[in-house]
Structure formats: C-alpha cells, structure tokens
Tab-separated table of C-alpha atoms in Angstrom:
chain	number	residue	atom	x	y	z
I	1	MET	CA	30.891	-36.759	11.631
I	2	ALA	CA	30.861	-36.657	8.478
I	3	THR	CA	27.564	-35.168	6.494
I	4	HIS	CA	25.972	-36.842	4.201
I	5	ALA	CA	24.408	-35.655	0.064
I	6	PRO	CA	20.528	-36.518	-0.286
I	7	ALA	CA	20.096	-39.450	-2.804
I	8	LYS	CA	18.841	-37.308	-5.612
I	9	LEU	CA	22.084	-35.386	-5.712
I	10	ARG	CA	24.327	-38.291	-5.606
I	11	ARG	CA	21.926	-39.496	-8.495
I	12	VAL	CA	22.223	-36.181	-10.312
I	13	ARG	CA	26.682	-36.122	-9.357
I	14	ARG	CA	27.196	-39.851	-10.971
I	15	ALA	CA	25.026	-39.273	-14.420
I	16	GLY	CA	27.524	-36.020	-14.551
I	17	LEU	CA	24.383	-33.464	-14.840
I	18	GLN	CA	24.739	-30.212	-12.905
I	19	ALA	CA	21.836	-30.174	-10.250
I	20	PRO	CA	19.361	-27.072	-11.192
I	21	SER	CA	20.853	-23.324	-10.963
I	22	THR	CA	17.639	-22.413	-8.847
I	23	ALA	CA	17.928	-25.937	-6.819
I	24	LEU	CA	22.064	-24.951	-5.810
I	25	GLU	CA	20.932	-20.222	-5.691
I	26	ILE	CA	17.740	-21.462	-3.325
I	27	VAL	CA	20.878	-23.678	-1.771
I	28	ARG	CA	23.590	-21.272	-1.364
I	29	SER	CA	21.004	-18.567	0.455
I	30	PHE	CA	20.004	-20.622	3.017
I	31	LEU	CA	23.219	-21.286	3.970
I	32	ALA	CA	24.185	-17.916	3.939
I	33	ALA	CA	20.558	-17.173	6.044
I	34	PRO	CA	22.361	-17.322	9.279
I	35	ALA	CA	24.101	-14.693	8.758
I	36	ALA	CA	21.424	-12.627	6.835
I	37	GLU	CA	18.798	-12.833	8.901
I	38	ASN	CA	18.923	-9.452	10.251
I	39	ASP	CA	20.219	-8.476	6.749
I	40	PRO	CA	15.671	-8.538	5.737
I	41	GLN	CA	17.077	-7.754	2.109
I	42	MET	CA	19.151	-10.957	1.961
I	43	VAL	CA	16.072	-12.386	3.321
I	44	SER	CA	13.080	-10.619	1.065
I	45	SER	CA	15.426	-12.411	-1.866
I	46	THR	CA	15.600	-16.252	-1.403
I	47	PRO	CA	13.399	-17.344	-4.410
I	48	LEU	CA	11.034	-19.685	-2.515
I	49	ASP	CA	7.056	-19.668	-2.224
I	50	LEU	CA	6.076	-19.700	0.545
I	51	GLY	CA	2.634	-19.466	0.349
I	52	SER	CA	3.213	-23.283	-1.022
I	53	PHE	CA	5.254	-24.004	1.814
I	54	ALA	CA	2.834	-22.576	4.413
I	55	ARG	CA	-0.434	-24.721	2.012
I	56	HIS	CA	1.932	-27.727	1.924
I	57	LEU	CA	1.410	-27.719	6.179
I	58	TYR	CA	-1.628	-27.237	6.174
I	59	ASP	CA	-2.031	-29.907	4.704
I	60	GLU	CA	0.511	-32.585	6.638
I	61	ARG	CA	-1.027	-31.289	9.888
I	62	ARG	CA	-4.496	-33.111	7.003
I	63	ILE	CA	-2.239	-36.251	6.979
I	64	ARG	CA	-1.210	-36.207	10.975
I	65	ASP	CA	-4.324	-35.932	11.656
I	66	GLY	CA	-5.700	-38.720	9.465
I	67	ALA	CA	-3.513	-41.061	10.140
I	68	LEU	CA	-3.417	-40.932	14.093
I	69	GLY	CA	-6.559	-39.097	14.879
I	70	ALA	CA	-7.614	-35.278	14.657
I	71	GLU	CA	-8.630	-35.500	17.842
I	72	LEU	CA	-4.720	-35.610	19.241
I	73	PHE	CA	-3.766	-32.904	18.120
I	74	ALA	CA	-5.166	-29.286	18.279
I	75	ASP	CA	-3.793	-26.279	16.977
I	76	PRO	CA	-6.919	-24.238	14.811
I	77	MET	CA	-5.017	-20.519	14.872
I	78	TRP	CA	-1.994	-22.420	12.967
I	79	ASP	CA	-4.354	-23.468	11.414
I	80	LEU	CA	-6.021	-21.064	10.340
I	81	MET	CA	-3.445	-18.770	10.256
I	82	LEU	CA	-1.041	-21.352	7.534
I	83	GLU	CA	-4.267	-20.609	5.805
I	84	LEU	CA	-4.438	-17.198	5.333
I	85	TYR	CA	-1.622	-16.935	4.339
I	86	ALA	CA	-1.355	-19.572	1.939
I	87	SER	CA	-4.722	-17.541	0.528
I	88	ALA	CA	-2.916	-13.974	0.857
I	89	ALA	CA	-0.219	-15.655	-1.745
I	90	ASP	CA	-2.708	-17.257	-4.507
I	91	GLY	CA	-4.086	-14.022	-3.978
I	92	GLU	CA	-7.829	-15.165	-2.581
I	93	LYS	CA	-10.210	-13.583	-0.464
I	94	VAL	CA	-10.887	-16.093	2.642
I	95	SER	CA	-14.788	-15.405	4.648
I	96	VAL	CA	-14.922	-15.844	7.676
I	97	SER	CA	-16.741	-19.073	7.188
I	98	ARG	CA	-13.703	-21.024	5.497
I	99	ALA	CA	-11.135	-19.495	7.873
I	100	CYS	CA	-13.812	-21.198	10.889
I	101	ALA	CA	-13.428	-24.469	8.865
I	102	ALA	CA	-9.564	-23.925	7.948
I	103	SER	CA	-9.196	-24.115	12.120
I	104	ARG	CA	-11.032	-27.233	12.604
I	105	ALA	CA	-12.464	-26.009	15.273
I	106	PRO	CA	-15.661	-25.878	16.326
I	107	SER	CA	-17.752	-22.619	14.485
I	108	SER	CA	-18.225	-20.764	17.938
I	109	SER	CA	-14.962	-21.374	19.127
I	110	ALA	CA	-13.869	-20.426	15.569
I	111	LEU	CA	-14.783	-16.931	15.253
I	112	ARG	CA	-13.987	-16.688	19.438
I	113	TYR	CA	-9.821	-17.071	18.191
I	114	ILE	CA	-10.666	-14.837	15.197
I	115	LYS	CA	-11.936	-12.184	17.898
I	116	GLU	CA	-8.812	-12.833	19.596
I	117	MET	CA	-7.165	-12.618	17.029
I	118	THR	CA	-7.624	-9.707	15.932
I	119	ALA	CA	-8.233	-8.111	19.122
I	120	LYS	CA	-3.948	-8.635	18.780
I	121	GLY	CA	-4.292	-7.237	15.927
I	122	LEU	CA	-2.996	-10.214	14.168
I	123	VAL	CA	-5.938	-10.754	12.213
I	124	VAL	CA	-8.002	-7.497	9.630
I	125	ARG	CA	-11.486	-7.979	9.304
I	126	ASP	CA	-12.445	-6.487	5.552
I	127	GLU	CA	-15.462	-5.596	5.056
I	128	CYS	CA	-17.615	-6.752	1.722
I	129	ARG	CA	-18.472	-4.047	-0.474
I	130	SER	CA	-20.942	-6.394	-2.721
I	131	ASP	CA	-22.655	-7.929	0.336
I	132	ALA	CA	-23.110	-6.874	3.566
I	133	ARG	CA	-23.358	-10.428	5.126
I	134	ARG	CA	-20.006	-11.394	4.534
I	135	VAL	CA	-16.380	-10.253	6.272
I	136	TYR	CA	-13.254	-11.579	5.210
I	137	VAL	CA	-10.084	-12.155	7.068
I	138	ARG	CA	-6.577	-11.461	6.255
I	139	LEU	CA	-3.893	-11.301	8.171
I	140	SER	CA	-2.397	-8.489	9.207
I	141	ASP	CA	0.530	-6.809	8.079
I	142	LYS	CA	2.185	-8.050	11.789
I	143	ALA	CA	1.060	-11.028	11.309
I	144	ARG	CA	2.220	-11.470	7.388
I	145	ASN	CA	5.037	-10.116	8.213
I	146	ALA	CA	6.663	-13.049	11.375
I	147	MET	CA	4.605	-15.672	9.253
I	148	THR	CA	7.235	-14.741	5.853
I	149	ASP	CA	9.971	-14.677	8.882
I	150	LEU	CA	8.904	-17.876	10.301
I	151	LEU	CA	7.870	-20.634	7.301
I	152	ASN	CA	11.742	-18.516	5.531
I	153	ARG	CA	13.448	-19.834	8.635
I	154	MET	CA	10.603	-23.028	8.682
I	155	MET	CA	11.959	-24.065	5.303
I	156	ARG	CA	15.361	-23.149	5.816
I	157	ASP	CA	15.867	-25.659	8.307
I	158	ARG	CA	14.187	-28.159	6.865
I	159	LEU	CA	16.357	-27.803	3.996
I	160	MET	CA	19.607	-27.671	6.203
I	161	PHE	CA	18.503	-30.758	8.264
I	162	GLY	CA	18.711	-32.880	4.306
I	163	LEU	CA	20.978	-31.828	3.217
I	164	ALA	CA	23.230	-32.855	6.485
I	165	GLY	CA	21.082	-36.740	5.772
I	166	ARG	CA	19.456	-36.909	8.590
C-alpha cells in the first residue's frame, strides 16, 4: 500500500522549498529509532521537547473531557504523572495541592493515589525548606526515565502515524 506525504510537506515540495533541517533530523531519528530502541544514547539524542508533549497530552485529555464528559474517562494517576513530568521539564515544583488538582480526582482520592505512587517508588515527596506546612511531589528517577521512554515511543508512533497519511 502506498503512503502519502502529509499535505504540508507536499506544499513545501511543490514550492521547491527545503523542509527545515531540524524537522528532517527528527524524522530521520524517529525512522531510525526502532533499530535504536536498545541504544539509550541514540534515543536520548532525539531533539524533542517531551515536557511540552506531556503537557499537550494532558491538555488533549481536558479537551476530550469537555467534548464527551469527564465522568466517562478517568485516569488520575496518568494525569498526575503527565503534570509532574511537564512541570519538571519547565523547572517548576509541584505542591501536593496542585498535584491533587492536576489528577482531576477528589482530594481524598488524589492523596491516596499520591501515597500509593510514593509507596511504589514512582513519586517522591520533598519538604519545603521555607514552609514546613508545604510538601512538593515529583517523579522519582525511575518514573522519570520510564516516562521519558514512553513519551519518546508515543511521540515516534504519532509521527509515524502522521507520515503514513492515515
């Protein structure tokens, strides 16, 4: 089955213009990635902003909730992990109250999820040095690495899906 180039790329070709070299590098790295999945250096050198991608995924879920109803779809732990990943990429600390809000679950449930994720080694709680009442949460190194691998794979799959013209 023949695949078709995305419309934007076809317009670029018709105009006789070159596609931006960064875009070509991204496409090349994604196309090479299946062979490089076991090579961490090659995967980590992919020039992608995974923090922005995580934020995009979180925002997509909110759009879906608005269109179809939030009560139909709930994955508060995934929402929390996306928020923690994106916030870390932006250099932001996430308070427990902000994490609870990001999970879109009732506070009591969100606190239980955070406790469970902490027990499983996915989330780390950090005390605030200036305010003993405030606690921050962040992804553990293990969870951050797993999220990076997963987001890389998801980004690559979305790009491949787009290139296939489906």
